[in-house]
PDB file of C-alpha atoms in Angstrom:
ATOM      1  CA  MET A   1     -19.680  12.977 -35.548  1.00  0.00           C
ATOM      2  CA  LYS A   2     -21.374  11.724 -32.982  1.00  0.00           C
ATOM      3  CA  LYS A   3     -19.144   9.609 -31.654  1.00  0.00           C
ATOM      4  CA  PHE A   4     -16.883  12.947 -31.492  1.00  0.00           C
ATOM      5  CA  ILE A   5     -19.117  15.201 -29.954  1.00  0.00           C
ATOM      6  CA  SER A   6     -19.667  12.179 -26.986  1.00  0.00           C
ATOM      7  CA  ALA A   7     -16.008  11.426 -26.959  1.00  0.00           C
ATOM      8  CA  LEU A   8     -15.941  15.511 -25.793  1.00  0.00           C
ATOM      9  CA  LEU A   9     -17.886  14.275 -22.390  1.00  0.00           C
ATOM     10  CA  ILE A  10     -16.506  16.120 -19.234  1.00  0.00           C
ATOM     11  CA  THR A  11     -18.609  15.634 -16.350  1.00  0.00           C
ATOM     12  CA  LEU A  12     -17.086  18.318 -13.746  1.00  0.00           C
ATOM     13  CA  ILE A  13     -18.390  18.291  -9.624  1.00  0.00           C
ATOM     14  CA  PRO A  14     -17.574  21.477  -8.208  1.00  0.00           C
ATOM     15  CA  HIS A  15     -16.798  20.510  -4.579  1.00  0.00           C
ATOM     16  CA  ASN A  16     -16.508  23.663  -2.924  1.00  0.00           C
ATOM     17  CA  ALA A  17     -15.005  27.143  -4.646  1.00  0.00           C
ATOM     18  CA  TYR A  18     -11.140  25.918  -4.599  1.00  0.00           C
ATOM     19  CA  SER A  19     -11.932  21.716  -5.744  1.00  0.00           C
ATOM     20  CA  PHE A  20     -13.543  20.307  -8.429  1.00  0.00           C
ATOM     21  CA  GLU A  21     -13.790  16.601  -8.934  1.00  0.00           C
ATOM     22  CA  LEU A  22     -13.008  15.439 -12.855  1.00  0.00           C
ATOM     23  CA  THR A  23     -14.370  12.545 -13.832  1.00  0.00           C
ATOM     24  CA  VAL A  24     -14.067  10.905 -17.911  1.00  0.00           C
ATOM     25  CA  PRO A  25     -15.426   7.906 -18.191  1.00  0.00           C
ATOM     26  CA  PHE A  26     -13.938   5.798 -20.884  1.00  0.00           C
ATOM     27  CA  SER A  27     -13.656   1.869 -21.349  1.00  0.00           C
ATOM     28  CA  TRP A  28     -11.799  -0.586 -23.490  1.00  0.00           C
ATOM     29  CA  GLY A  29     -13.373  -4.323 -25.085  1.00  0.00           C
ATOM     30  CA  ALA A  30     -13.581  -6.153 -27.566  1.00  0.00           C
ATOM     31  CA  ASP A  31     -15.322  -3.874 -30.241  1.00  0.00           C
ATOM     32  CA  GLY A  32     -12.993  -1.163 -29.396  1.00  0.00           C
ATOM     33  CA  PHE A  33     -12.712   1.846 -27.082  1.00  0.00           C
ATOM     34  CA  HIS A  34     -16.127   3.178 -24.887  1.00  0.00           C
ATOM     35  CA  ILE A  35     -16.116   6.591 -23.678  1.00  0.00           C
ATOM     36  CA  GLY A  36     -19.897   8.177 -21.600  1.00  0.00           C
ATOM     37  CA  GLU A  37     -19.611   4.363 -19.641  1.00  0.00           C
ATOM     38  CA  TYR A  38     -18.369   1.511 -17.731  1.00  0.00           C
ATOM     39  CA  SER A  39     -18.907  -1.460 -20.031  1.00  0.00           C
ATOM     40  CA  GLY A  40     -15.557  -3.203 -19.392  1.00  0.00           C
ATOM     41  CA  ASP A  41     -16.782  -6.445 -16.941  1.00  0.00           C
ATOM     42  CA  ILE A  42     -14.617  -5.563 -14.202  1.00  0.00           C
ATOM     43  CA  MET A  43     -16.332  -1.973 -13.379  1.00  0.00           C
ATOM     44  CA  GLN A  44     -19.386  -3.599 -13.788  1.00  0.00           C
ATOM     45  CA  ILE A  45     -19.079  -6.135 -11.621  1.00  0.00           C
ATOM     46  CA  ALA A  46     -16.700  -5.099  -8.486  1.00  0.00           C
ATOM     47  CA  MET A  47     -19.583  -1.917  -8.747  1.00  0.00           C
ATOM     48  CA  LYS A  48     -22.000  -4.457  -7.679  1.00  0.00           C
ATOM     49  CA  TYR A  49     -21.001  -4.463  -4.376  1.00  0.00           C
ATOM     50  CA  ASN A  50     -19.562  -0.880  -4.262  1.00  0.00           C
ATOM     51  CA  GLY A  51     -21.382  -0.497  -0.053  1.00  0.00           C
ATOM     52  CA  TYR A  52     -20.866  -4.011   0.866  1.00  0.00           C
ATOM     53  CA  ASP A  53     -18.943  -3.184   3.907  1.00  0.00           C
ATOM     54  CA  THR A  54     -17.275  -5.701   6.829  1.00  0.00           C
ATOM     55  CA  LYS A  55     -19.937  -5.266   9.117  1.00  0.00           C
ATOM     56  CA  ASN A  56     -22.943  -5.871   8.124  1.00  0.00           C
ATOM     57  CA  ASN A  57     -21.910  -8.120   4.420  1.00  0.00           C
ATOM     58  CA  ARG A  58     -19.551  -9.525   6.946  1.00  0.00           C
ATOM     59  CA  LYS A  59     -20.690 -13.238   5.805  1.00  0.00           C
ATOM     60  CA  GLU A  60     -21.651 -12.201   1.355  1.00  0.00           C
ATOM     61  CA  LEU A  61     -18.066 -10.703   1.592  1.00  0.00           C
ATOM     62  CA  GLN A  62     -17.155 -14.080   3.099  1.00  0.00           C
ATOM     63  CA  ALA A  63     -18.762 -16.254   0.671  1.00  0.00           C
ATOM     64  CA  LEU A  64     -17.424 -14.259  -2.400  1.00  0.00           C
ATOM     65  CA  MET A  65     -13.769 -14.837  -0.990  1.00  0.00           C
ATOM     66  CA  ASP A  66     -13.384 -17.833   1.146  1.00  0.00           C
ATOM     67  CA  ILE A  67     -11.660 -15.852   3.856  1.00  0.00           C
ATOM     68  CA  ASP A  68     -13.316 -14.043   6.931  1.00  0.00           C
ATOM     69  CA  PRO A  69     -13.013 -10.045   6.310  1.00  0.00           C
ATOM     70  CA  VAL A  70     -12.851  -9.026   9.063  1.00  0.00           C
ATOM     71  CA  LYS A  71      -9.496 -11.439  10.815  1.00  0.00           C
ATOM     72  CA  THR A  72      -8.078 -10.495   6.649  1.00  0.00           C
ATOM     73  CA  PRO A  73      -6.599  -8.379   5.376  1.00  0.00           C
ATOM     74  CA  TRP A  74      -8.757  -8.361   1.958  1.00  0.00           C
ATOM     75  CA  CYS A  75      -8.219  -6.049  -0.916  1.00  0.00           C
ATOM     76  CA  ALA A  76      -6.666  -8.498  -2.954  1.00  0.00           C
ATOM     77  CA  GLY A  77      -8.631 -11.670  -2.046  1.00  0.00           C
ATOM     78  CA  PHE A  78     -11.495  -8.958  -3.827  1.00  0.00           C
ATOM     79  CA  VAL A  79      -9.304  -7.921  -6.777  1.00  0.00           C
ATOM     80  CA  ASN A  80      -9.149 -12.147  -7.213  1.00  0.00           C
ATOM     81  CA  PHE A  81     -12.709 -11.999  -7.016  1.00  0.00           C
ATOM     82  CA  VAL A  82     -13.422  -9.679  -9.502  1.00  0.00           C
ATOM     83  CA  LEU A  83     -10.887 -10.867 -12.218  1.00  0.00           C
ATOM     84  CA  ALA A  84     -12.097 -14.069 -12.142  1.00  0.00           C
ATOM     85  CA  ARG A  85     -15.865 -13.941 -11.735  1.00  0.00           C
ATOM     86  CA  ALA A  86     -14.279 -11.609 -14.594  1.00  0.00           C
ATOM     87  CA  GLY A  87     -12.749 -14.155 -16.725  1.00  0.00           C
ATOM     88  CA  TYR A  88      -8.794 -13.257 -16.280  1.00  0.00           C
ATOM     89  CA  ASP A  89      -6.101 -14.540 -14.623  1.00  0.00           C
ATOM     90  CA  TYR A  90      -5.619 -13.733 -11.427  1.00  0.00           C
ATOM     91  CA  THR A  91      -2.984 -14.605  -8.935  1.00  0.00           C
ATOM     92  CA  GLY A  92      -4.892 -16.341  -6.299  1.00  0.00           C
ATOM     93  CA  ASP A  93      -2.571 -15.255  -3.039  1.00  0.00           C
ATOM     94  CA  LEU A  94      -4.202 -11.920  -0.211  1.00  0.00           C
ATOM     95  CA  THR A  95      -1.160 -10.229  -0.171  1.00  0.00           C
ATOM     96  CA  ALA A  96      -1.460  -7.084  -2.609  1.00  0.00           C
ATOM     97  CA  SER A  97       2.131  -7.141  -3.894  1.00  0.00           C
ATOM     98  CA  SER A  98       1.485 -10.720  -5.936  1.00  0.00           C
ATOM     99  CA  TYR A  99       0.423  -8.187  -7.995  1.00  0.00           C
ATOM    100  CA  HIS A 100       2.828  -6.460  -8.555  1.00  0.00           C
ATOM    101  CA  SER A 101       3.955  -8.537 -12.056  1.00  0.00           C
ATOM    102  CA  TYR A 102       0.346  -9.497 -13.123  1.00  0.00           C
ATOM    103  CA  GLY A 103      -0.768  -8.959 -16.023  1.00  0.00           C
ATOM    104  CA  LEU A 104       1.315  -6.173 -18.301  1.00  0.00           C
ATOM    105  CA  HIS A 105       2.352  -3.311 -16.595  1.00  0.00           C
ATOM    106  CA  VAL A 106       0.547   0.665 -18.809  1.00  0.00           C
ATOM    107  CA  LYS A 107       1.352   3.869 -17.566  1.00  0.00           C
ATOM    108  CA  GLU A 108      -2.050   5.062 -18.457  1.00  0.00           C
ATOM    109  CA  PRO A 109      -4.490   3.235 -16.511  1.00  0.00           C
ATOM    110  CA  GLN A 110      -8.756   2.537 -17.938  1.00  0.00           C
ATOM    111  CA  PRO A 111     -11.054   1.774 -15.390  1.00  0.00           C
ATOM    112  CA  GLY A 112     -10.412  -1.252 -14.625  1.00  0.00           C
ATOM    113  CA  ASP A 113      -6.871  -1.503 -14.722  1.00  0.00           C
ATOM    114  CA  ILE A 114      -4.841  -2.862 -11.447  1.00  0.00           C
ATOM    115  CA  VAL A 115      -3.353  -0.156  -9.248  1.00  0.00           C
ATOM    116  CA  LEU A 116      -1.011  -1.195  -6.576  1.00  0.00           C
ATOM    117  CA  LEU A 117      -0.571   1.623  -3.698  1.00  0.00           C
ATOM    118  CA  ARG A 118       2.326   2.127  -0.337  1.00  0.00           C
ATOM    119  CA  ARG A 119      -0.128   2.459   1.994  1.00  0.00           C
ATOM    120  CA  GLU A 120       1.400   5.204   4.438  1.00  0.00           C
ATOM    121  CA  GLY A 121       4.541   4.757   6.072  1.00  0.00           C
ATOM    122  CA  GLY A 122       5.723   3.286   3.726  1.00  0.00           C
ATOM    123  CA  SER A 123       5.376  -0.303   4.215  1.00  0.00           C
ATOM    124  CA  GLY A 124       3.245  -2.907   2.894  1.00  0.00           C
ATOM    125  CA  ARG A 125       0.622  -2.127  -0.114  1.00  0.00           C
ATOM    126  CA  HIS A 126      -3.273  -1.690  -1.584  1.00  0.00           C
ATOM    127  CA  VAL A 127      -4.439  -2.817  -4.649  1.00  0.00           C
ATOM    128  CA  ALA A 128      -7.378  -1.810  -6.150  1.00  0.00           C
ATOM    129  CA  PHE A 129      -9.505  -1.622 -10.009  1.00  0.00           C
ATOM    130  CA  PHE A 130      -8.307   2.411 -11.790  1.00  0.00           C
ATOM    131  CA  TYR A 131     -11.750   3.996 -11.079  1.00  0.00           C
ATOM    132  CA  GLY A 132     -10.834   7.937 -12.789  1.00  0.00           C
ATOM    133  CA  TRP A 133      -9.139  10.444 -11.449  1.00  0.00           C
ATOM    134  CA  GLN A 134      -9.778  13.880  -8.981  1.00  0.00           C
ATOM    135  CA  PHE A 135      -8.401  16.881  -9.008  1.00  0.00           C
ATOM    136  CA  ASP A 136      -8.858  18.815  -4.887  1.00  0.00           C
ATOM    137  CA  ASN A 137      -7.539  22.396  -4.201  1.00  0.00           C
ATOM    138  CA  GLY A 138      -4.994  21.546  -7.220  1.00  0.00           C
ATOM    139  CA  ILE A 139      -3.429  17.911  -6.104  1.00  0.00           C
ATOM    140  CA  LYS A 140      -4.097  15.644  -7.849  1.00  0.00           C
ATOM    141  CA  TYR A 141      -5.725  12.317  -6.560  1.00  0.00           C
ATOM    142  CA  ILE A 142      -6.216   8.446  -8.582  1.00  0.00           C
ATOM    143  CA  GLN A 143      -9.440   7.107  -7.791  1.00  0.00           C
ATOM    144  CA  LEU A 144     -10.125   3.248  -6.911  1.00  0.00           C
ATOM    145  CA  LEU A 145     -12.585   1.028  -6.837  1.00  0.00           C
ATOM    146  CA  GLY A 146     -11.553  -1.863  -4.847  1.00  0.00           C
ATOM    147  CA  GLY A 147     -12.574  -3.909  -0.927  1.00  0.00           C
ATOM    148  CA  ASN A 148     -11.098  -3.144   2.024  1.00  0.00           C
ATOM    149  CA  GLN A 149     -10.988   0.113   2.034  1.00  0.00           C
ATOM    150  CA  ASP A 150     -12.359   1.674   5.293  1.00  0.00           C
ATOM    151  CA  HIS A 151     -13.137  -1.968   5.400  1.00  0.00           C
ATOM    152  CA  SER A 152     -15.950  -2.003   3.264  1.00  0.00           C
ATOM    153  CA  VAL A 153     -15.734  -1.394  -0.834  1.00  0.00           C
ATOM    154  CA  ASN A 154     -16.015   1.547  -2.685  1.00  0.00           C
ATOM    155  CA  ILE A 155     -14.309   3.987  -4.438  1.00  0.00           C
ATOM    156  CA  SER A 156     -11.758   6.054  -2.082  1.00  0.00           C
ATOM    157  CA  ALA A 157      -8.799   8.906  -3.379  1.00  0.00           C
ATOM    158  CA  TYR A 158      -5.877   8.557  -2.224  1.00  0.00           C
ATOM    159  CA  PRO A 159      -2.714  10.480  -2.892  1.00  0.00           C
ATOM    160  CA  VAL A 160      -1.275   9.643  -6.612  1.00  0.00           C
ATOM    161  CA  ALA A 161       2.085   9.721  -4.956  1.00  0.00           C
ATOM    162  CA  SER A 162       1.586   6.610  -3.667  1.00  0.00           C
ATOM    163  CA  VAL A 163       1.039   4.950  -6.783  1.00  0.00           C
ATOM    164  CA  VAL A 164       3.540   1.759  -6.863  1.00  0.00           C
ATOM    165  CA  GLU A 165       2.555   1.260 -10.812  1.00  0.00           C
ATOM    166  CA  TYR A 166      -0.319   0.162 -12.877  1.00  0.00           C
ATOM    167  CA  ARG A 167      -1.239  -3.157 -14.451  1.00  0.00           C
ATOM    168  CA  ARG A 168      -3.401  -4.533 -16.386  1.00  0.00           C
ATOM    169  CA  PRO A 169      -5.708  -7.589 -16.429  1.00  0.00           C
ATOM    170  CA  ILE A 170      -5.252  -9.793 -19.054  1.00  0.00           C
ATOM    171  CA  LYS A 171      -8.108 -12.713 -20.005  1.00  0.00           C
ATOM    172  CA  LYS A 172      -7.706 -16.572 -19.505  1.00  0.00           C
ATOM    173  CA  LEU A 173      -6.730 -18.321 -22.350  1.00  0.00           C
ATOM    174  CA  SER A 174      -8.777 -21.404 -22.351  1.00  0.00           C
TER     175      SER A 174
END
């Protein structure tokens, strides 16, 4: 019964009288599905760097990804770093579009899944980890934990219409 009740816990955070944020934290692992906390290794590793930015943490970010984040677009570099640290395969490419054929295509993302986005204006791509959903004034947004989101690692919301696809990471075989 305890597991059933915990599965029904949903957090509603009011923003104003017309909008709220809906967060349903859950993850998957070798021992099954978890609700109520992010127990996935990908999300735990990525969250350690939440708040790092190119102004205050340039050297740290450069050491993690072996690129200069001020001179090089680094969203895919951050995804590569986190996946490698968590023991998953990764593309090793610094282009977000390199994740287009990575892992397994899924229709419903879970925290830690990779989200490929179309940038505003339709040119280029962005890649980050699925964090959750946000509803604001009746509009659904996707929350992503990623790098090079306003020059930092953070959780940002993007219109769902900009999603190209969701990809599930795969563990290294060796």
